[in-house]
Amino acid sequence: MNQVSTSTSPFCCRICDQRAHGNHFGVISCRACAAFFRRTASGKWDNQKCRGGSCDKKTYYCKPCRLQKCRDMGMDTTKFQFNRDNIPTAGQFQLPPQTFEAYVGRPEFLLFCDTDAPNSKVLIDVRYLLEEAGRLLNNGIITPIWAENQLKKLTQGFKHIKLDTDNIKKVETADQKEFMEMWEYYFITVTKWLMYFDEFQKLNRQIQMTMLQAIWHVFSKLHKYVATSAYQKATPRAKPTEVIIKDVMMDIETVNFDCSWMSDYPTKDVFKFLSAQACKEMDIVGTLHELDPTDLEITYLFAQLCFEYVGKRYQGDILRVAEQFQEILANDLHHYYVEEMNRPRYFQRLARLLKVNNAIQRAIWESRPKMELGRVFNVLKIEFSHPEMFEDSGYY
């Protein structure tokens, strides 16, 4: 992956896309838009129709449209920070802030963080990954695939999921090279795996690529747990702190985590930031040990997690496609349980398996405010040629 140093604004106003100056009325925005909302929030422009007739999605010329944009982004007069954004009513006054932290509007540990200062960003160019995925999709699978249903066809691609316990590498240092190899591995692996799914092959290329860019990192999260479970099962003396990422084993207690290329913050703080999506409330590896799912069940877990996530993220046509995929695979799974496993009462087992996926998605949703705060204060100094590919990944 290519690296280029550049300087960019740390964040933009959600209203006008100009350089932002802070959190005003609950929204990252510039001072001009904050002042506009302060003046007009309780004025005559509220709930009025567009005055100009030419306001589009990016430019808001008239006051009613600009005010509506503020509200759509979440601005609210009840959302203020340390009394800075409160609109006083008649006869009311604002008390002065009690602390210096309140005055500057930042917690103590960020008092001296200058978000307006220029900083050197590391640009990660992932265009070649997209080109490689397109090439793979164009070439298709060399050997024809035959199976009685779609879930079993996807399961034939389980070789792209299953850990080869005889060829595991151990790393003592997690540096830039390891991170980039991980991103590359999972994006290409997901592409190869989904080529076993006929319904995915029928989609137009634009939808395919959009789904791939969203799916790869949720796939990687589940793969880490599934691979770690397989490793611990094959290695009785494995330590609880040893985890598998792609085909690499690292001990998270002893690994030398080099984050100097991605952040100017202390290593321990960056590690905590990147761990925001960890499923702390559920022992996923323990659950997988206990249930010991078959290859077909694991394949279904990967497909259900990926398609449910991408559908909720994009809505519209992609949501309809994702729901169709899930229905097809759920019917195939039902046939597997009832006809092949002679297990008509499989609901409880399936519910326990799906708790794994639910925990992963919940961890992603709950981490979003922290990721947003990280962008505001430039915790990570990484930029991507295709940022949509890294949304919700924990690195953007």
Short mmCIF file of C-alpha atoms in Angstrom, two decimals, residues 129-339:
data_model
loop_
_atom_site.label_atom_id
_atom_site.label_comp_id
_atom_site.label_asym_id
_atom_site.label_seq_id
_atom_site.Cartn_x
_atom_site.Cartn_y
_atom_site.Cartn_z
CA LEU A 129 -7.23 -3.97 -3.56
CA LEU A 130 -10.41 -2.90 -5.32
CA GLU A 131 -8.80 -3.62 -8.68
CA GLU A 132 -7.73 -7.07 -7.50
CA ALA A 133 -11.23 -7.82 -6.23
CA GLY A 134 -12.64 -6.75 -9.60
CA ARG A 135 -10.18 -9.02 -11.39
CA LEU A 136 -11.16 -11.99 -9.22
CA LEU A 137 -14.85 -11.39 -9.83
CA ASN A 138 -14.27 -11.12 -13.59
CA ASN A 139 -12.34 -14.39 -13.73
CA GLY A 140 -14.78 -16.29 -11.54
CA ILE A 141 -14.12 -19.67 -9.96
CA ILE A 142 -12.00 -21.96 -12.12
CA THR A 143 -13.63 -25.21 -10.97
CA PRO A 144 -17.44 -25.42 -11.25
CA ILE A 145 -19.25 -25.74 -7.93
CA TRP A 146 -22.05 -28.18 -7.38
CA ALA A 147 -24.22 -28.45 -4.27
CA GLU A 148 -27.90 -28.91 -3.58
CA ASN A 149 -28.37 -25.40 -2.15
CA GLN A 150 -26.67 -22.03 -1.74
CA LEU A 151 -25.56 -22.50 1.87
CA LYS A 152 -23.75 -25.69 0.95
CA LYS A 153 -22.06 -23.90 -1.95
CA LEU A 154 -20.85 -21.21 0.43
CA THR A 155 -19.65 -23.93 2.78
CA GLN A 156 -17.46 -25.28 -0.03
CA GLY A 157 -15.64 -21.97 0.31
CA PHE A 158 -15.00 -22.78 3.99
CA LYS A 159 -11.36 -23.34 3.09
CA HIS A 160 -11.11 -19.53 3.02
CA ILE A 161 -12.42 -19.39 6.61
CA LYS A 162 -10.91 -22.42 8.28
CA LEU A 163 -7.61 -21.95 10.11
CA ASP A 164 -4.71 -24.14 9.04
CA THR A 165 -3.46 -25.00 12.52
CA ASP A 166 -0.30 -26.59 11.08
CA ASN A 167 0.86 -23.33 9.49
CA ILE A 168 0.46 -20.62 12.10
CA LYS A 169 3.04 -17.87 12.34
CA LYS A 170 3.84 -16.17 15.64
CA VAL A 171 4.67 -12.49 15.71
CA GLU A 172 6.35 -10.55 18.48
CA THR A 173 5.76 -7.12 16.91
CA ALA A 174 2.56 -5.74 15.41
CA ASP A 175 3.64 -2.90 13.16
CA GLN A 176 2.48 -1.15 10.01
CA LYS A 177 3.33 -4.12 7.81
CA GLU A 178 1.19 -6.47 9.90
CA PHE A 179 -1.82 -4.13 9.82
CA MET A 180 -1.68 -3.66 6.07
CA GLU A 181 -1.26 -7.37 5.44
CA MET A 182 -4.29 -7.99 7.65
CA TRP A 183 -6.48 -5.55 5.72
CA GLU A 184 -5.36 -7.04 2.43
CA TYR A 185 -5.86 -10.62 3.60
CA TYR A 186 -9.43 -10.13 4.80
CA PHE A 187 -10.61 -8.07 1.83
CA ILE A 188 -9.32 -10.57 -0.72
CA THR A 189 -10.49 -13.55 1.38
CA VAL A 190 -14.06 -12.22 1.57
CA THR A 191 -14.06 -11.68 -2.19
CA LYS A 192 -12.94 -15.25 -2.86
CA TRP A 193 -15.44 -16.65 -0.36
CA LEU A 194 -18.47 -14.82 -1.75
CA MET A 195 -17.67 -16.08 -5.24
CA TYR A 196 -19.12 -19.41 -4.05
CA PHE A 197 -22.52 -17.75 -3.61
CA ASP A 198 -24.55 -17.73 -6.84
CA GLU A 199 -26.88 -14.95 -5.70
CA PHE A 200 -23.95 -12.63 -5.06
CA GLN A 201 -22.54 -13.40 -8.51
CA LYS A 202 -25.82 -12.23 -10.09
CA LEU A 203 -25.49 -8.69 -8.69
CA ASN A 204 -24.16 -5.83 -10.77
CA ARG A 205 -20.55 -4.91 -10.14
CA GLN A 206 -21.27 -1.64 -8.33
CA ILE A 207 -23.42 -3.34 -5.68
CA GLN A 208 -20.88 -6.15 -5.36
CA MET A 209 -18.04 -3.74 -4.68
CA THR A 210 -20.11 -1.65 -2.27
CA MET A 211 -21.00 -4.74 -0.28
CA LEU A 212 -17.42 -6.04 -0.27
CA GLN A 213 -16.08 -2.74 1.06
CA ALA A 214 -18.53 -2.90 3.98
CA ILE A 215 -18.39 -6.63 4.72
CA TRP A 216 -14.68 -7.37 4.97
CA HIS A 217 -14.06 -5.90 8.43
CA VAL A 218 -17.09 -7.50 10.14
CA PHE A 219 -15.97 -10.77 8.56
CA SER A 220 -12.54 -10.21 10.11
CA LYS A 221 -14.01 -9.71 13.59
CA LEU A 222 -15.85 -13.03 13.54
CA HIS A 223 -12.88 -14.75 11.91
CA LYS A 224 -10.65 -13.69 14.81
CA TYR A 225 -12.94 -15.47 17.30
CA VAL A 226 -13.52 -18.56 15.15
CA ALA A 227 -9.81 -18.95 14.36
CA THR A 228 -8.80 -18.37 17.99
CA SER A 229 -11.29 -21.02 19.09
CA ALA A 230 -9.84 -23.50 16.57
CA TYR A 231 -6.30 -22.67 17.68
CA GLN A 232 -7.08 -23.16 21.38
CA LYS A 233 -8.85 -26.43 20.62
CA ALA A 234 -5.80 -27.70 18.72
CA THR A 235 -3.35 -26.32 21.30
CA PRO A 236 -4.29 -27.50 24.79
CA ARG A 237 -1.60 -25.33 26.43
CA ALA A 238 -2.62 -22.15 24.61
CA LYS A 239 -2.80 -19.06 26.83
CA PRO A 240 -6.10 -17.15 27.05
CA THR A 241 -4.27 -14.04 25.84
CA GLU A 242 -3.15 -15.69 22.59
CA VAL A 243 -5.34 -14.68 19.65
CA ILE A 244 -5.34 -15.48 15.96
CA ILE A 245 -5.60 -12.75 13.33
CA LYS A 246 -5.66 -14.20 9.78
CA ASP A 247 -2.94 -16.90 10.07
CA VAL A 248 -0.87 -15.14 12.73
CA MET A 249 -0.81 -15.81 16.47
CA MET A 250 0.04 -13.03 18.88
CA ASP A 251 -0.04 -12.78 22.63
CA ILE A 252 -1.80 -9.50 23.37
CA GLU A 253 -0.02 -9.27 26.74
CA THR A 254 3.52 -9.46 25.35
CA VAL A 255 3.31 -8.34 21.72
CA ASN A 256 5.23 -5.17 20.89
CA PHE A 257 2.52 -2.93 19.49
CA ASP A 258 4.15 -0.29 17.26
CA CYS A 259 1.58 2.40 16.56
CA SER A 260 3.95 5.30 15.87
CA TRP A 261 3.02 5.22 12.17
CA MET A 262 -0.71 5.62 12.89
CA SER A 263 -0.83 7.94 15.90
CA ASP A 264 1.11 10.48 17.94
CA TYR A 265 -0.63 9.37 21.13
CA PRO A 266 0.96 6.94 23.64
CA THR A 267 0.82 3.28 22.62
CA LYS A 268 -1.34 2.20 25.55
CA ASP A 269 -3.95 4.85 24.73
CA VAL A 270 -4.04 3.89 21.05
CA PHE A 271 -4.38 0.22 21.95
CA LYS A 272 -7.37 1.01 24.17
CA PHE A 273 -8.88 3.09 21.37
CA LEU A 274 -8.50 0.26 18.84
CA SER A 275 -10.01 -2.16 21.36
CA ALA A 276 -13.26 -0.17 21.56
CA GLN A 277 -15.09 -2.79 19.47
CA ALA A 278 -14.05 -5.76 21.60
CA CYS A 279 -16.98 -7.86 22.86
CA LYS A 280 -16.24 -7.57 26.54
CA GLU A 281 -19.68 -8.64 27.74
CA MET A 282 -19.60 -12.07 26.09
CA ASP A 283 -17.03 -14.87 26.01
CA ILE A 284 -17.38 -15.62 22.30
CA VAL A 285 -14.47 -18.05 22.16
CA GLY A 286 -15.91 -19.95 25.13
CA THR A 287 -19.33 -20.10 23.47
CA LEU A 288 -17.82 -21.47 20.27
CA HIS A 289 -15.91 -24.07 22.32
CA GLU A 290 -19.08 -25.18 24.05
CA LEU A 291 -21.33 -25.33 20.97
CA ASP A 292 -18.64 -26.77 18.66
CA PRO A 293 -20.47 -25.66 15.47
CA THR A 294 -20.12 -27.58 12.22
CA ASP A 295 -18.52 -26.06 9.12
CA LEU A 296 -21.96 -25.34 7.69
CA GLU A 297 -23.13 -23.61 10.88
CA ILE A 298 -20.00 -21.46 10.97
CA THR A 299 -20.49 -20.56 7.31
CA TYR A 300 -24.04 -19.48 8.09
CA LEU A 301 -22.79 -17.33 10.98
CA PHE A 302 -20.37 -15.50 8.69
CA ALA A 303 -23.02 -14.94 6.01
CA GLN A 304 -25.71 -13.80 8.45
CA LEU A 305 -23.37 -11.35 10.20
CA CYS A 306 -22.06 -9.86 6.96
CA PHE A 307 -25.42 -9.49 5.18
CA GLU A 308 -27.30 -8.16 8.20
CA TYR A 309 -24.61 -5.55 8.83
CA VAL A 310 -24.38 -4.34 5.23
CA GLY A 311 -28.17 -4.15 4.91
CA LYS A 312 -28.54 -2.01 8.03
CA ARG A 313 -25.66 0.22 6.98
CA TYR A 314 -26.85 1.05 3.45
CA GLN A 315 -30.62 0.46 3.49
CA GLY A 316 -32.48 0.81 0.13
CA ASP A 317 -31.61 -1.67 -2.62
CA ILE A 318 -28.74 -3.20 -0.66
CA LEU A 319 -31.02 -3.85 2.31
CA ARG A 320 -33.49 -5.66 0.06
CA VAL A 321 -30.68 -7.73 -1.47
CA ALA A 322 -29.24 -8.55 1.97
CA GLU A 323 -32.64 -9.62 3.31
CA GLN A 324 -33.17 -11.83 0.27
CA PHE A 325 -29.77 -13.46 0.83
CA GLN A 326 -30.55 -14.08 4.50
CA GLU A 327 -33.91 -15.65 3.68
CA ILE A 328 -32.35 -18.05 1.15
CA LEU A 329 -29.62 -19.12 3.57
CA ALA A 330 -32.01 -19.42 6.53
CA ASN A 331 -34.21 -21.80 4.50
CA ASP A 332 -31.13 -23.85 3.58
CA LEU A 333 -30.10 -23.97 7.24
CA HIS A 334 -33.60 -25.12 8.23
CA HIS A 335 -33.34 -27.96 5.70
CA TYR A 336 -29.94 -28.91 7.10
CA TYR A 337 -31.19 -29.11 10.69
CA VAL A 338 -34.48 -30.88 9.96
CA GLU A 339 -33.64 -33.20 7.06
#
